[in-house]
PDB file of C-alpha atoms in Angstrom:
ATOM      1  CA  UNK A1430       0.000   0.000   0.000  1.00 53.00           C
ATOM      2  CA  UNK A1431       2.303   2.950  -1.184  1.00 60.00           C
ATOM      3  CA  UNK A1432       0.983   6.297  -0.099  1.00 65.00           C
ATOM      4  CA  UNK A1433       0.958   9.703  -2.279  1.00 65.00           C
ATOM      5  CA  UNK A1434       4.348  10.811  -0.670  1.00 65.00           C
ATOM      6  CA  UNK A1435       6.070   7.280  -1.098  1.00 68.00           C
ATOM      7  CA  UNK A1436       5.163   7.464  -4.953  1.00 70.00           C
ATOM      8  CA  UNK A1437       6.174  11.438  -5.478  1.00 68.00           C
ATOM      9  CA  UNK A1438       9.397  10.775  -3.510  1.00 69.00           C
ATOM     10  CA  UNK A1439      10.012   7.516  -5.945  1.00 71.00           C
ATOM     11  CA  UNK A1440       9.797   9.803  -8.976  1.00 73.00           C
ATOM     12  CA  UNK A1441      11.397  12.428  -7.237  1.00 71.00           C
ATOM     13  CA  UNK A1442      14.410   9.780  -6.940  1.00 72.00           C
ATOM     14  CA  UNK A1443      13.786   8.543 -10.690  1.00 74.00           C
ATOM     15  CA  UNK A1444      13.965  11.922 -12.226  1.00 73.00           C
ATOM     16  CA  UNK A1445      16.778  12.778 -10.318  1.00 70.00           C
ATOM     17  CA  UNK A1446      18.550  10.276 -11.561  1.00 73.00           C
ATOM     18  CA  UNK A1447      17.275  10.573 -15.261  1.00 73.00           C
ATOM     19  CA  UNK A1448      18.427  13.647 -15.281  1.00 69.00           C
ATOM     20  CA  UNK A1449      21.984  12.614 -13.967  1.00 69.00           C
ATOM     21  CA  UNK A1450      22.227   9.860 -16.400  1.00 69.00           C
ATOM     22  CA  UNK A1451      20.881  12.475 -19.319  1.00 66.00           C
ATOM     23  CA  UNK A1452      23.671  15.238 -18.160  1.00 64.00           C
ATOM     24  CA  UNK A1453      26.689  12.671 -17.962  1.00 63.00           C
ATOM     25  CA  UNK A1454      26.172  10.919 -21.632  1.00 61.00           C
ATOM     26  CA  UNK A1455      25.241  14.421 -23.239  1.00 56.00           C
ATOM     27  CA  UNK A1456      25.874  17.076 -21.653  1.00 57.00           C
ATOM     28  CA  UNK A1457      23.445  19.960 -19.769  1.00 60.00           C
ATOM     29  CA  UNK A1458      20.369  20.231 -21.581  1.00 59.00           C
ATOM     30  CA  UNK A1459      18.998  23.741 -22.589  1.00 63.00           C
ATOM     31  CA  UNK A1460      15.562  23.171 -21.236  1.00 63.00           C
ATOM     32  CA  UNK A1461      16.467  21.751 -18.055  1.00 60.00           C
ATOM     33  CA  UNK A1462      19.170  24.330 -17.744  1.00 61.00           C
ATOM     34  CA  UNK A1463      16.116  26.685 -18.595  1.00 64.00           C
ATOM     35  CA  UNK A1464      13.879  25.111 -16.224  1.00 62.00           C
ATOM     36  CA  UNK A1465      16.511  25.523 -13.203  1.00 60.00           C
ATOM     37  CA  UNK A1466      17.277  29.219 -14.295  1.00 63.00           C
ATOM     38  CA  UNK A1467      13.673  30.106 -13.882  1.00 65.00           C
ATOM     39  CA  UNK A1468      13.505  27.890 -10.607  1.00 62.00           C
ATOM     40  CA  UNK A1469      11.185  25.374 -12.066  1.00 60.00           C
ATOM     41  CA  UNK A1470      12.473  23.835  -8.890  1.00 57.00           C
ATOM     42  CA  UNK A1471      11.380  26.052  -6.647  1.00 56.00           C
ATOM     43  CA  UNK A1472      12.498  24.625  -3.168  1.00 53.00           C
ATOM     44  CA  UNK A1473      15.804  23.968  -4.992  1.00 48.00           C
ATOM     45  CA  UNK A1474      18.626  26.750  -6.209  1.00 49.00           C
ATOM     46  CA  UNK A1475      21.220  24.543  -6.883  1.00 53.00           C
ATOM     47  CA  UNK A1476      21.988  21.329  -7.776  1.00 57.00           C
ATOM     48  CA  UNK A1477      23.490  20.992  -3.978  1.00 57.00           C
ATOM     49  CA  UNK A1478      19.828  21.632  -2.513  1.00 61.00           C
ATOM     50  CA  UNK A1479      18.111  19.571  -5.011  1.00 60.00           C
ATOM     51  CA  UNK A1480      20.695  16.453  -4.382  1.00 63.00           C
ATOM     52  CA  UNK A1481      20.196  17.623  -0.440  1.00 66.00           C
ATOM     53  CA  UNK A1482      16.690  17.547  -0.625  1.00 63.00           C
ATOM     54  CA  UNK A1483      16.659  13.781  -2.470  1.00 63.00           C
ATOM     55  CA  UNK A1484      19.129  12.747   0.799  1.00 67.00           C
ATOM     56  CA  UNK A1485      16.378  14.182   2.997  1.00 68.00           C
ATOM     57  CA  UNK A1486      13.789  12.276   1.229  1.00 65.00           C
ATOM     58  CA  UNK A1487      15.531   8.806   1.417  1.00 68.00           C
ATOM     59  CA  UNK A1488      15.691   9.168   5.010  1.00 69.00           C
ATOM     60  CA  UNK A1489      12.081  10.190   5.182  1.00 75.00           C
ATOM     61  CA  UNK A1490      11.650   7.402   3.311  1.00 74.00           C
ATOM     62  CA  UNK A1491      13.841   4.821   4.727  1.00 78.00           C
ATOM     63  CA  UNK A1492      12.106   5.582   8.269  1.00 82.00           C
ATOM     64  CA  UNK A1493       8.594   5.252   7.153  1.00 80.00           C
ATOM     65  CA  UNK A1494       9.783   1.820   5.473  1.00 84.00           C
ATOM     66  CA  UNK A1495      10.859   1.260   9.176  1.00 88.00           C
ATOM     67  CA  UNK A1496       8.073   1.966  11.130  1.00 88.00           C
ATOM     68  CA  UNK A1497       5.601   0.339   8.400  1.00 87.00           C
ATOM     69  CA  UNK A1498       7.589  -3.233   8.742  1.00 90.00           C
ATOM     70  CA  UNK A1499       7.401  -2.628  12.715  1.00 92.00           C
ATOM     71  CA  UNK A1500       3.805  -2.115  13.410  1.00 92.00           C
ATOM     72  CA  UNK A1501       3.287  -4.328  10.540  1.00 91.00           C
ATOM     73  CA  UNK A1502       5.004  -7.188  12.326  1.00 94.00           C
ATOM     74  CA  UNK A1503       2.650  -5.848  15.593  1.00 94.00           C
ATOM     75  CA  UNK A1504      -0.378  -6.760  13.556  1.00 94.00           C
ATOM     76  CA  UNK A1505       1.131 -10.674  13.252  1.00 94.00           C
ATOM     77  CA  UNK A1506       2.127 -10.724  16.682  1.00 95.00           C
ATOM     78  CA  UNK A1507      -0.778  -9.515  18.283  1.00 96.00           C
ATOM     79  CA  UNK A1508      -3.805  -9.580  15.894  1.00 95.00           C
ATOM     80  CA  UNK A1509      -6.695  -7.910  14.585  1.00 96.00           C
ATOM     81  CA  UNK A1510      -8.875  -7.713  17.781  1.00 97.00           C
ATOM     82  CA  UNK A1511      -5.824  -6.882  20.460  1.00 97.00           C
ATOM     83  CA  UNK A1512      -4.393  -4.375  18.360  1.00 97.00           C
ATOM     84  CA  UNK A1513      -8.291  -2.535  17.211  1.00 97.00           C
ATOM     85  CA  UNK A1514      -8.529  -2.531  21.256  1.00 98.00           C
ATOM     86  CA  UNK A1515      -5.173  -0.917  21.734  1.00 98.00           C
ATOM     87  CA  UNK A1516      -6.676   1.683  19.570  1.00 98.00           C
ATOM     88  CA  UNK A1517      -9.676   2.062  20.984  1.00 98.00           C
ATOM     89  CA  UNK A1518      -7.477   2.685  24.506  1.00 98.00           C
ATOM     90  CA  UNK A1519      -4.731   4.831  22.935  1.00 98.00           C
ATOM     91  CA  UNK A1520      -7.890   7.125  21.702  1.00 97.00           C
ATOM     92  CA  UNK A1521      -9.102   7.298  25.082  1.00 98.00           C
ATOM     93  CA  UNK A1522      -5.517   8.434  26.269  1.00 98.00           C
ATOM     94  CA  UNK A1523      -5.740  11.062  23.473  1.00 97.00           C
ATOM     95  CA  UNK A1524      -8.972  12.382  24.660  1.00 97.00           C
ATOM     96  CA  UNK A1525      -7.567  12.802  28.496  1.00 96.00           C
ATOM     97  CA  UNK A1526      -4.316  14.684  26.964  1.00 94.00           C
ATOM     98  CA  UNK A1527      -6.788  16.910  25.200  1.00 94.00           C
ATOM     99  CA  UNK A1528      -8.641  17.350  28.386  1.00 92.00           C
ATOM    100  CA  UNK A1529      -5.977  18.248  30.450  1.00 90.00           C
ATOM    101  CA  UNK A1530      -4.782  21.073  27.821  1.00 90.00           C
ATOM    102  CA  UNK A1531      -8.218  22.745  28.224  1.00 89.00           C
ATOM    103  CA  UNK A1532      -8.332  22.200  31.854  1.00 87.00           C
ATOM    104  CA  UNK A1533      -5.057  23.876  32.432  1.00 82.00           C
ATOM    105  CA  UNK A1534      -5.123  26.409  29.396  1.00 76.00           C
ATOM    106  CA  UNK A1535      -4.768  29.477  31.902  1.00 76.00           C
ATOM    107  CA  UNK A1536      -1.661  28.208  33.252  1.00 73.00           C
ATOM    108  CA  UNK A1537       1.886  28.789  31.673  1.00 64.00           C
ATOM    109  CA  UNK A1538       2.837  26.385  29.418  1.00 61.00           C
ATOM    110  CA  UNK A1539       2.931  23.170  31.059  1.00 73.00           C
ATOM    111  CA  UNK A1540       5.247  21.316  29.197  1.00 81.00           C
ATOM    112  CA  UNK A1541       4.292  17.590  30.429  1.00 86.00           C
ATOM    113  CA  UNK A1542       1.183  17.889  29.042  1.00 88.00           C
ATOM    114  CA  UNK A1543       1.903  19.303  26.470  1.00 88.00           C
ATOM    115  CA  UNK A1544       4.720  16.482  25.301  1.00 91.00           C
ATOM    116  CA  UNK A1545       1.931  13.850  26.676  1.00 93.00           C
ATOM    117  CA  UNK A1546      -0.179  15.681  24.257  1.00 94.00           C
ATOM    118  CA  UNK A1547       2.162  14.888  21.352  1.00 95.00           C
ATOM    119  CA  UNK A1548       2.791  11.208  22.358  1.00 96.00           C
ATOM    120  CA  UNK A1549      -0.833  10.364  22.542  1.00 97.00           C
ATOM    121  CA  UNK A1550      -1.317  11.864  18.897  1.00 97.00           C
ATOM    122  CA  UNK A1551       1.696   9.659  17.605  1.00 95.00           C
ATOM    123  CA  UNK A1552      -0.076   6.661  19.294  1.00 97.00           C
ATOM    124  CA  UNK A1553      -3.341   7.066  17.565  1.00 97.00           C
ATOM    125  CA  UNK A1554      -1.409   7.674  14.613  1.00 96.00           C
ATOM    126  CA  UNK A1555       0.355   4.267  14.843  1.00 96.00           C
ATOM    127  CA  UNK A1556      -2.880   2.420  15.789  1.00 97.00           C
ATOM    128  CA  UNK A1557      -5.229   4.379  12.844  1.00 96.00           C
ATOM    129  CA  UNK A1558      -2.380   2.933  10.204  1.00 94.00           C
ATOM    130  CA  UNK A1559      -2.584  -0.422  11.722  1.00 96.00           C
ATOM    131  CA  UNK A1560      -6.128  -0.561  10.930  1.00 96.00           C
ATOM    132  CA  UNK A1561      -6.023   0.791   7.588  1.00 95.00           C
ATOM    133  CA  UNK A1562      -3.580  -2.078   7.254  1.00 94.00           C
ATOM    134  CA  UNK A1563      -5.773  -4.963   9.045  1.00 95.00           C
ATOM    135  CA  UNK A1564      -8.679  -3.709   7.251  1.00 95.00           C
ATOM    136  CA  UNK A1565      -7.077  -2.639   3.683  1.00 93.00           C
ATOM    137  CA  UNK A1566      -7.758   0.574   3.701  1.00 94.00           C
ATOM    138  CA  UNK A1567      -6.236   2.849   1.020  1.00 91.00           C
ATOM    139  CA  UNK A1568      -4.643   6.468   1.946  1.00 89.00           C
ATOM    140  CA  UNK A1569      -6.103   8.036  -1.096  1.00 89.00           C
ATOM    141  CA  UNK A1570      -9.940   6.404   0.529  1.00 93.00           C
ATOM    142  CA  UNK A1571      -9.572   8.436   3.392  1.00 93.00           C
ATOM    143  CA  UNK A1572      -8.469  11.198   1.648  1.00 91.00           C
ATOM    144  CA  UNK A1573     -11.459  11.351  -0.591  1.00 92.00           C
ATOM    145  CA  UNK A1574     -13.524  11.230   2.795  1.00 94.00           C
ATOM    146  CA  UNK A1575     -11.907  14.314   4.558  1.00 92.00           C
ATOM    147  CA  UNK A1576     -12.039  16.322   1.305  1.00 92.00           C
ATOM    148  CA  UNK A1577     -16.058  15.668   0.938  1.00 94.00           C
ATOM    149  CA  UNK A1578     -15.978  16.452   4.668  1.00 94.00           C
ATOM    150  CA  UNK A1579     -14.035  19.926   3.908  1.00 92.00           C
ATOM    151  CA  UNK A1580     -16.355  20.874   1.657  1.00 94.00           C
ATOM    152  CA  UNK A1581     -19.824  20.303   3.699  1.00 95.00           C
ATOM    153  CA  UNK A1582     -17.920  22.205   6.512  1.00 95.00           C
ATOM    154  CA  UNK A1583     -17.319  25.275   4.473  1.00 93.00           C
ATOM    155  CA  UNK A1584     -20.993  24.945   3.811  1.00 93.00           C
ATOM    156  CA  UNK A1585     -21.199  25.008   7.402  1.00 94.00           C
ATOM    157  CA  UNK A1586     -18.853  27.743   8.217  1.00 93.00           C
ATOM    158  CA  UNK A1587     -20.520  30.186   5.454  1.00 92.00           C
ATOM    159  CA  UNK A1588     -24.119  29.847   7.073  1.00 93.00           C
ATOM    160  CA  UNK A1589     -22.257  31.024  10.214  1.00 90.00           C
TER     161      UNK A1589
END
């Protein structure tokens, strides 16, 4: 199940090295030379960023490859029904976090709940992609879903 960032970082990588292979056996090309003068590339100013950015991307990459094969191998180990419970108690830790921000939203920053905040969101995280997995759930399905949701709350928001 390859996501919308796995597949633009793999043609990210391919083009990058297209372009490589097309510069060594014949030299710069105008219209890529064109394209970079005009910063086609537009998070990129040289070919230092670009190849920087790529490096970036791997690692992105590699780590997401990482933690997919991990909580992969936590669906084998533990199941279906253990792990949709572990979600259903890692959402209840999420809504506590929450709670306690509101509660103590007059005080200074409180920095452990805050950083309890931020684990419990990475926990739900890691339990919503293991049941996309278990159930075979597609990214781009879910996507589809929050942008029909956007749209009847803008609905929403302009009756307001």
């Amino acid at each position: 199940m390859k996501n919308k960032k796995d597949f633009e970082l793999d043609l990210l990588l391919a083009v990058d090295e297209l372009l490589y292979e097309v510069n060594v056996r014949f030299g710069e090309i105008p219209i890529l030379r064109e394209m970079k003068e005009r910063e086609y590339f537009q998070d990129a100013k040289d070919d230092e960023t670009v190849h920087g950015l790529i490096e970036k991307y791997k690692i992105t990459k590699n780590e997401n490859n990482m933690l997919n094969y991990t909580f992969n191998q936590s669906i084998i180990k533990y199941g279906k029904e253990a792990q949709c419970r572990q979600l259903m108690e890692e959402c209840a830790e999420l809504i506590k976090a929450t709670n306690k921000m509101l509660r103590y939203a007059d005080r200074p920053a409180e920095p452990e709940y805050y950083a309890n905040l931020i684990e419990e969101i990475a926990d739900v995280e890691i339990m919503l992609y293991q049941l996309k997995v278990m159930f075979n759930i597609d990214d781009d399905q879910v996507f589809a879903f929050k942008v029909e949701k956007a749209k009847r709350e803008q609905e929403r928001l302009k009756k307001i």
